[in-house]
Short mmCIF file of C-alpha atoms in Angstrom, two decimals:
data_model
loop_
_atom_site.label_atom_id
_atom_site.label_comp_id
_atom_site.label_asym_id
_atom_site.label_seq_id
_atom_site.Cartn_x
_atom_site.Cartn_y
_atom_site.Cartn_z
CA MET A 238 26.54 -63.08 6.47
CA THR A 239 29.24 -61.39 4.41
CA LEU A 240 30.51 -57.88 5.12
CA ARG A 241 28.92 -56.69 1.88
CA ARG A 242 25.48 -57.95 2.97
CA VAL A 243 25.90 -56.36 6.41
CA ASN A 244 26.66 -53.00 4.78
CA LEU A 245 23.62 -53.34 2.53
CA VAL A 246 21.35 -54.09 5.49
CA ILE A 247 22.74 -51.06 7.36
CA LEU A 248 22.10 -48.82 4.34
CA VAL A 249 18.52 -50.10 4.06
CA LEU A 250 17.91 -49.49 7.77
CA LEU A 251 19.34 -45.96 7.51
CA ALA A 252 17.12 -45.23 4.53
CA VAL A 253 14.03 -46.47 6.40
CA ALA A 254 14.97 -44.38 9.45
CA PHE A 255 15.39 -41.30 7.25
CA LEU A 256 11.98 -41.80 5.66
CA ILE A 257 10.38 -42.16 9.09
CA VAL A 258 11.94 -38.87 10.24
CA VAL A 259 10.74 -37.09 7.09
CA GLN A 260 7.23 -38.49 7.53
CA ARG A 261 7.07 -37.36 11.16
CA ASN A 262 8.22 -33.86 10.23
CA LEU A 263 5.57 -33.63 7.54
CA LEU A 264 2.91 -34.83 9.96
CA ASN A 265 4.04 -32.27 12.54
CA LEU A 266 3.83 -29.52 9.94
CA SER A 267 0.39 -30.71 8.92
CA ASP A 268 -0.73 -30.70 12.54
CA PHE A 269 0.60 -27.17 12.98
CA LEU A 270 -1.29 -25.93 9.94
CA HIS A 271 -4.50 -27.62 11.06
CA LYS A 272 -4.18 -26.15 14.54
CA GLU A 273 -3.91 -22.68 13.01
CA SER A 274 -7.39 -21.68 11.90
CA PRO A 275 -7.73 -20.49 8.26
CA ASP A 276 -8.38 -17.05 9.66
CA ALA A 277 -5.12 -16.96 11.58
CA GLY A 278 -2.95 -17.82 8.61
CA LEU A 279 0.59 -19.15 8.43
CA ILE A 280 3.13 -17.22 10.48
CA LEU A 281 6.07 -16.15 8.33
CA PRO A 282 9.56 -15.32 9.61
CA PHE A 283 9.30 -11.55 9.06
CA GLU A 284 6.20 -11.08 11.20
CA SER A 285 3.55 -11.37 8.55
CA GLU A 286 0.58 -13.66 8.17
CA LEU A 287 -0.31 -15.35 4.89
CA SER A 288 -3.87 -16.38 4.11
CA LEU A 289 -4.34 -20.12 3.60
CA ASP A 290 -6.85 -19.65 0.78
CA LEU A 291 -4.25 -18.99 -1.90
CA ARG A 292 -5.32 -21.83 -4.19
CA ARG A 293 -9.06 -21.69 -3.62
CA GLU A 294 -10.08 -19.66 -6.66
CA SER A 295 -9.73 -21.30 -10.07
CA GLY A 296 -11.09 -18.25 -11.91
CA ARG A 297 -8.10 -16.07 -11.02
CA LYS A 298 -5.04 -17.14 -12.93
CA GLY A 299 -1.93 -15.64 -14.41
CA GLU A 300 0.89 -13.60 -12.99
CA GLU A 301 0.43 -12.46 -9.41
CA ILE A 302 -0.29 -8.75 -9.04
CA PRO A 303 1.02 -7.55 -5.67
CA VAL A 304 -0.99 -4.71 -4.11
CA LEU A 305 0.14 -3.09 -0.85
CA ILE A 306 -2.28 -1.14 1.33
CA THR A 307 -2.07 0.03 4.94
CA ALA A 308 -4.68 -0.66 7.61
CA ALA A 309 -5.06 1.78 10.47
CA GLU A 310 -7.55 0.81 13.18
CA ASP A 311 -9.68 3.95 12.79
CA ARG A 312 -9.82 3.52 9.00
CA LEU A 313 -10.38 -0.21 8.59
CA GLY A 314 -13.65 0.40 6.77
CA ALA A 315 -11.69 2.29 4.13
CA VAL A 316 -9.24 -0.57 3.67
CA VAL A 317 -12.06 -3.10 3.30
CA ALA A 318 -13.90 -0.97 0.71
CA ALA A 319 -10.73 -0.36 -1.29
CA MET A 320 -9.75 -4.03 -1.32
CA ASN A 321 -13.28 -5.11 -2.21
CA SER A 322 -13.36 -2.70 -5.17
CA VAL A 323 -10.04 -4.06 -6.47
CA TYR A 324 -11.13 -7.65 -5.97
CA GLN A 325 -14.59 -7.37 -7.52
CA ASN A 326 -13.52 -5.36 -10.56
CA SER A 327 -10.72 -7.65 -11.69
CA LYS A 328 -10.24 -11.28 -12.61
CA ALA A 329 -6.51 -10.86 -12.13
CA ASN A 330 -4.51 -12.90 -9.64
CA VAL A 331 -4.29 -10.12 -7.04
CA VAL A 332 -2.35 -10.71 -3.81
CA PHE A 333 -2.75 -8.06 -1.11
CA THR A 334 -0.05 -7.15 1.38
CA ILE A 335 -1.79 -5.41 4.27
CA VAL A 336 0.57 -3.41 6.48
CA THR A 337 -0.81 -2.70 9.94
CA LEU A 338 0.06 -2.36 13.62
CA ASN A 339 -0.10 -5.11 16.25
CA ASP A 340 -3.25 -3.84 17.93
CA THR A 341 -5.23 -3.90 14.66
CA VAL A 342 -4.51 -7.46 13.52
CA GLY A 343 -7.37 -9.16 15.38
CA HIS A 344 -10.03 -6.75 14.14
CA LEU A 345 -8.70 -6.91 10.56
CA LYS A 346 -8.61 -10.72 10.49
CA MET A 347 -12.15 -10.92 11.81
CA TRP A 348 -13.41 -8.48 9.15
CA LEU A 349 -11.75 -10.44 6.36
CA SER A 350 -12.64 -13.93 7.56
CA LYS A 351 -16.31 -13.26 8.36
CA THR A 352 -17.25 -11.46 5.15
CA SER A 353 -17.17 -11.97 1.39
CA LEU A 354 -13.46 -11.10 1.44
CA LYS A 355 -12.56 -14.38 3.13
CA ASN A 356 -11.17 -15.87 -0.09
CA ILE A 357 -8.88 -13.05 -1.12
CA LYS A 358 -5.19 -13.80 -1.28
CA HIS A 359 -3.41 -11.73 1.33
CA LYS A 360 -0.67 -11.49 3.90
CA ILE A 361 -0.70 -9.28 6.97
CA VAL A 362 2.56 -7.54 7.83
CA ILE A 363 3.30 -5.76 11.10
CA PHE A 364 4.83 -2.30 10.69
CA LYS A 365 7.59 -1.46 13.17
CA PRO A 366 7.23 2.20 14.25
CA GLU A 367 10.80 2.16 15.56
CA LEU A 368 11.87 2.25 11.89
CA LEU A 369 10.98 5.95 12.01
CA SER A 370 13.00 6.79 15.12
CA GLY A 371 14.93 10.00 14.48
CA LYS A 372 13.43 10.36 11.00
CA ILE A 373 10.28 12.40 11.63
CA SER A 374 9.74 15.69 13.43
CA LYS A 375 8.04 15.71 16.83
CA ASP A 376 6.37 19.02 16.03
CA PRO A 377 2.80 18.69 17.43
CA GLN A 378 1.45 20.43 14.32
CA THR A 379 2.63 17.54 12.14
CA LEU A 380 1.87 14.62 14.46
CA GLU A 381 -1.43 13.87 12.72
CA ALA A 382 0.32 13.65 9.34
CA ALA A 383 3.18 11.62 10.85
CA LYS A 384 1.18 8.51 11.65
CA PRO A 385 3.60 5.60 11.21
CA LEU A 386 1.67 3.70 8.55
CA THR A 387 1.80 6.63 6.13
CA PHE A 388 5.50 5.81 5.66
CA ALA A 389 4.99 2.14 4.78
CA ARG A 390 5.20 3.03 1.07
CA PHE A 391 8.86 3.97 1.62
CA TYR A 392 9.65 0.34 2.43
CA LEU A 393 7.92 -1.48 -0.43
CA PRO A 394 10.74 -3.96 -1.21
CA ALA A 395 10.90 -5.02 2.44
CA TYR A 396 7.24 -6.03 2.47
CA ILE A 397 7.06 -7.50 -1.04
CA PRO A 398 10.60 -8.84 -1.41
CA GLU A 399 10.28 -11.40 -4.19
CA THR A 400 8.45 -9.44 -6.90
CA GLU A 401 9.58 -7.24 -9.78
CA LYS A 402 6.65 -4.81 -9.74
CA ALA A 403 4.03 -3.83 -7.18
CA ILE A 404 1.19 -1.36 -6.68
CA TYR A 405 0.77 0.81 -3.59
CA LEU A 406 -2.69 2.23 -2.81
CA ASP A 407 -3.83 4.68 -0.17
CA ASP A 408 -6.80 3.38 1.80
CA ASP A 409 -9.17 6.21 0.74
CA VAL A 410 -9.48 5.00 -2.85
CA ILE A 411 -12.01 3.04 -4.84
CA VAL A 412 -10.84 1.11 -7.91
CA GLN A 413 -13.41 0.89 -10.70
CA GLY A 414 -11.17 -0.53 -13.44
CA ASP A 415 -9.29 -3.79 -13.80
CA ILE A 416 -6.15 -3.40 -11.66
CA GLN A 417 -4.20 -5.43 -14.21
CA GLU A 418 -4.38 -2.46 -16.59
CA LEU A 419 -2.61 -0.27 -14.04
CA TYR A 420 -0.08 -3.02 -13.31
CA GLU A 421 0.80 -3.31 -17.00
CA THR A 422 1.63 0.41 -17.29
CA SER A 423 5.11 0.72 -18.77
CA LEU A 424 7.85 2.34 -16.72
CA LYS A 425 10.70 4.04 -18.54
CA PRO A 426 14.14 2.39 -18.29
CA GLY A 427 15.84 3.31 -15.03
CA HIS A 428 12.64 4.54 -13.36
CA ALA A 429 11.77 2.96 -10.01
CA ALA A 430 8.20 4.29 -9.84
CA ALA A 431 5.30 5.82 -11.74
CA PHE A 432 2.92 8.43 -10.32
CA SER A 433 0.06 10.56 -11.61
CA ASP A 434 1.19 14.17 -12.02
CA ASP A 435 -0.85 16.90 -10.34
CA CYS A 436 -0.91 18.97 -13.53
CA ASP A 437 -2.67 16.33 -15.60
CA SER A 438 -6.05 17.21 -17.04
CA ALA A 439 -8.07 14.99 -14.72
CA SER A 440 -6.59 16.12 -11.40
CA ALA A 441 -6.37 19.78 -12.41
CA LYS A 442 -10.16 19.89 -12.41
CA GLY A 443 -10.04 19.39 -8.67
CA ILE A 444 -7.48 22.04 -7.68
CA ILE A 445 -9.04 24.42 -5.20
CA ARG A 446 -8.46 28.14 -4.90
CA GLY A 447 -7.00 29.16 -1.59
CA ALA A 448 -5.70 25.68 -0.75
CA GLY A 449 -2.08 26.53 -1.53
CA ASN A 450 0.12 25.47 -4.41
CA GLN A 451 -0.84 21.84 -4.23
CA ASN A 452 0.14 21.09 -7.80
CA ASN A 453 3.81 22.11 -7.80
CA TYR A 454 6.98 21.63 -5.80
CA ILE A 455 6.88 24.98 -4.01
CA GLY A 456 3.73 23.83 -2.24
CA PHE A 457 5.71 21.09 -0.50
CA LEU A 458 9.32 22.27 -0.13
CA ASP A 459 10.98 25.40 1.26
CA PHE A 460 13.10 26.71 -1.62
CA LYS A 461 14.80 29.23 0.68
CA LYS A 462 16.68 26.42 2.43
CA GLU A 463 20.23 25.79 1.20
CA ALA A 464 19.79 21.99 1.01
CA ILE A 465 16.87 22.46 -1.38
CA LYS A 466 18.62 25.16 -3.42
CA LYS A 467 21.60 22.87 -4.01
CA LEU A 468 19.37 20.31 -5.73
CA GLY A 469 18.69 22.70 -8.60
CA MET A 470 15.01 21.79 -8.77
CA ARG A 471 12.53 24.21 -10.35
CA ALA A 472 9.95 25.40 -7.83
CA ASN A 473 7.15 25.42 -10.40
CA THR A 474 7.76 21.79 -11.42
CA CYS A 475 4.52 19.84 -11.40
CA SER A 476 4.24 17.71 -8.28
CA PHE A 477 2.72 14.23 -8.10
CA ASN A 478 0.45 12.46 -5.66
CA PRO A 479 1.95 9.33 -4.01
CA GLY A 480 -1.44 7.87 -3.05
CA VAL A 481 -1.09 5.49 -6.01
CA ILE A 482 2.35 4.15 -6.90
CA LEU A 483 3.38 1.62 -9.50
CA ALA A 484 6.86 0.53 -8.44
CA ASN A 485 9.67 -1.35 -10.15
CA LEU A 486 11.09 -2.96 -7.01
CA THR A 487 14.27 -4.13 -8.70
CA GLU A 488 15.15 -0.54 -9.61
CA TRP A 489 13.96 0.61 -6.18
CA LYS A 490 16.49 -1.67 -4.51
CA ASN A 491 19.29 -1.02 -7.01
CA GLN A 492 18.95 2.74 -6.54
CA ASN A 493 18.62 2.52 -2.74
CA ILE A 494 15.37 4.50 -2.88
CA THR A 495 14.42 3.66 0.70
CA GLN A 496 17.76 4.89 2.01
CA GLN A 497 17.46 8.09 -0.03
CA LEU A 498 14.00 8.76 1.38
CA GLU A 499 15.23 8.15 4.92
CA HIS A 500 18.11 10.59 4.33
CA TRP A 501 15.73 13.42 3.45
CA MET A 502 13.43 12.54 6.33
CA GLU A 503 16.34 12.78 8.77
CA LEU A 504 17.65 16.00 7.21
CA ASN A 505 14.22 17.58 7.58
CA THR A 506 14.25 16.95 11.34
CA GLN A 507 17.45 19.04 11.48
CA GLU A 508 16.78 21.76 8.89
CA ASP A 509 12.95 21.96 8.50
CA LEU A 510 12.93 21.65 4.71
CA TYR A 511 9.20 21.36 4.13
CA SER A 512 6.98 24.22 3.01
CA LYS A 513 4.93 25.98 5.68
CA THR A 514 1.89 25.75 3.40
CA LEU A 515 2.39 21.99 3.24
CA ALA A 516 -0.55 20.22 1.65
CA GLU A 517 -1.80 17.27 3.67
CA SER A 518 1.02 14.73 3.83
CA ILE A 519 4.59 14.96 5.10
CA THR A 520 5.36 11.76 3.21
CA THR A 521 5.20 13.60 -0.12
CA PRO A 522 8.26 15.94 0.10
CA PRO A 523 10.94 13.20 0.33
CA LEU A 524 9.33 11.41 -2.61
CA LEU A 525 9.26 14.62 -4.66
CA ILE A 526 12.99 15.11 -4.06
CA VAL A 527 14.08 11.54 -4.74
CA PHE A 528 11.90 11.13 -7.85
CA TYR A 529 12.44 14.62 -9.32
CA LYS A 530 12.23 14.13 -13.09
CA ARG A 531 12.97 10.44 -12.52
CA HIS A 532 9.51 8.88 -12.56
CA SER A 533 7.09 7.58 -15.17
CA ALA A 534 3.46 8.62 -15.59
CA ILE A 535 0.23 6.88 -14.67
CA ASP A 536 -2.85 7.42 -16.84
CA PRO A 537 -4.81 10.30 -15.18
CA LEU A 538 -7.98 8.21 -15.15
CA TRP A 539 -6.13 5.77 -12.90
CA HIS A 540 -5.82 8.45 -10.22
CA VAL A 541 -8.68 10.94 -10.16
CA ARG A 542 -8.04 12.99 -7.03
CA HIS A 543 -9.33 15.72 -4.75
CA LEU A 544 -12.69 14.12 -3.97
CA GLY A 545 -11.92 14.79 -0.31
CA ASN A 546 -11.36 18.53 -0.73
CA THR A 547 -14.08 21.09 -0.13
CA GLY A 548 -15.98 21.74 -3.34
CA ALA A 549 -13.44 19.95 -5.55
CA GLY A 550 -15.36 16.74 -5.92
CA ASN A 551 -18.43 18.69 -6.99
CA ARG A 552 -16.52 19.89 -10.05
CA TYR A 553 -16.60 16.37 -11.44
CA SER A 554 -19.67 15.26 -13.34
CA ALA A 555 -21.35 11.98 -12.46
CA GLN A 556 -20.39 10.71 -15.93
CA PHE A 557 -16.71 11.55 -15.36
CA VAL A 558 -16.68 9.84 -11.96
CA LYS A 559 -18.26 6.76 -13.48
CA ALA A 560 -15.59 6.67 -16.20
CA ALA A 561 -12.69 7.05 -13.76
CA LYS A 562 -10.62 3.91 -13.22
CA LEU A 563 -9.59 4.94 -9.69
CA LEU A 564 -11.12 7.56 -7.37
CA HIS A 565 -9.13 9.10 -4.51
CA TRP A 566 -10.72 11.03 -1.65
CA ASN A 567 -7.48 12.77 -0.68
CA GLY A 568 -8.18 15.75 1.53
CA HIS A 569 -9.97 16.21 4.84
CA TYR A 570 -13.39 14.88 3.83
CA LYS A 571 -13.59 11.11 3.57
CA PRO A 572 -16.39 9.09 1.94
CA TRP A 573 -17.23 7.38 5.22
CA GLY A 574 -17.89 10.80 6.77
CA ARG A 575 -20.78 13.25 6.48
CA THR A 576 -19.64 15.84 3.96
CA SER A 577 -17.77 13.97 1.23
CA SER A 578 -18.62 14.10 -2.47
CA PHE A 579 -19.77 10.89 -4.17
CA SER A 580 -19.96 8.89 -0.94
CA ASP A 581 -22.63 6.76 -2.64
CA VAL A 582 -19.90 5.40 -4.96
CA TRP A 583 -17.83 4.39 -1.93
CA ASP A 584 -20.88 2.84 -0.23
CA LYS A 585 -21.24 0.30 -3.05
CA TRP A 586 -17.95 -1.35 -2.02
CA TYR A 587 -18.11 -0.99 1.74
CA ILE A 588 -18.69 -4.22 3.72
CA PRO A 589 -20.15 -3.74 7.24
CA ASP A 590 -17.91 -4.49 10.20
CA PRO A 591 -18.90 -7.85 11.76
CA MET A 592 -17.60 -6.57 15.11
CA GLY A 593 -19.65 -3.38 14.88
CA LYS A 594 -16.73 -1.11 15.76
CA PHE A 595 -16.66 0.86 12.51
CA SER A 596 -19.61 2.40 10.72
CA PRO A 597 -19.85 5.21 8.17
CA VAL A 598 -21.26 8.50 9.46
CA ARG A 599 -24.07 9.70 7.23
CA ARG A 600 -26.04 12.95 7.04
CA HIS A 601 -29.26 11.28 8.12
CA SER A 602 -27.65 9.68 11.20
#
């Protein structure tokens, strides 16, 4: 046998060996995926879990619409109702990113896998509370508002890294319109986010007397503090509600929005910059500062608010609530509780907990 033939044989044997190795690796991967139940999902490097049902629905095509929502253990029923309303009212290719804590994952996966939501496209991401170390006050009066998951919206690009745009939703919402319409809202050049202003005609109907200046900046920030004065912001500027955010993640990253938000969080722990009449959420003030006159607008019907405030929801007519694209029960009274307005609307989208841990509290109970 000539040297040339020997070399050819060696090359053929090497090629065969390579193909065998590739085949074994593919088989091992296949075995791994089969061992993981469809409910468990595929473990991704950054501690998230991706549902395996991503190609199951032929009726949902087109560009993916990323929607991020947080899932706290004591509010899982809210998350399920919100996701169900988005899913059922749109034919769009919606992919949910659900940000939660380690101790909630099992309950959440069970709820999704054992109900009509089993086919939704989703990934579960674990929030790391240590991200907030040194960034939030330990004042006992603000501990309730400082629950870790409320800050997940500050880190949108980290949880949805490969997309241009994304939607963030609070868990106490119900979506009645097609989410694609919200997603296609235009953002002005250079704007990293769009919000619904608190002075718009829809939300202004729900402002409550005696609840503080919840519709302008002075209701959230202490304008006597030097750090706030230096910004040159007008105290009567209309505020916005960050319970619904349409984000341009490319601009978010380019402008270092997350780092800016963290800066103001840290500064507040040192100088106490927030207003003493602070309305509801301590996540709002840093956003108001960073996005001052640098955000686009969301159609008011895509964020009808104040349904969770005493008496405010009752100012809306049944016809107006029906026409709203998105309803938000911001405030103390939630639709899974006893005293909320329009809880019957929320009930339409709620899916009972297969583990029986969560159940709405109703007046007749």
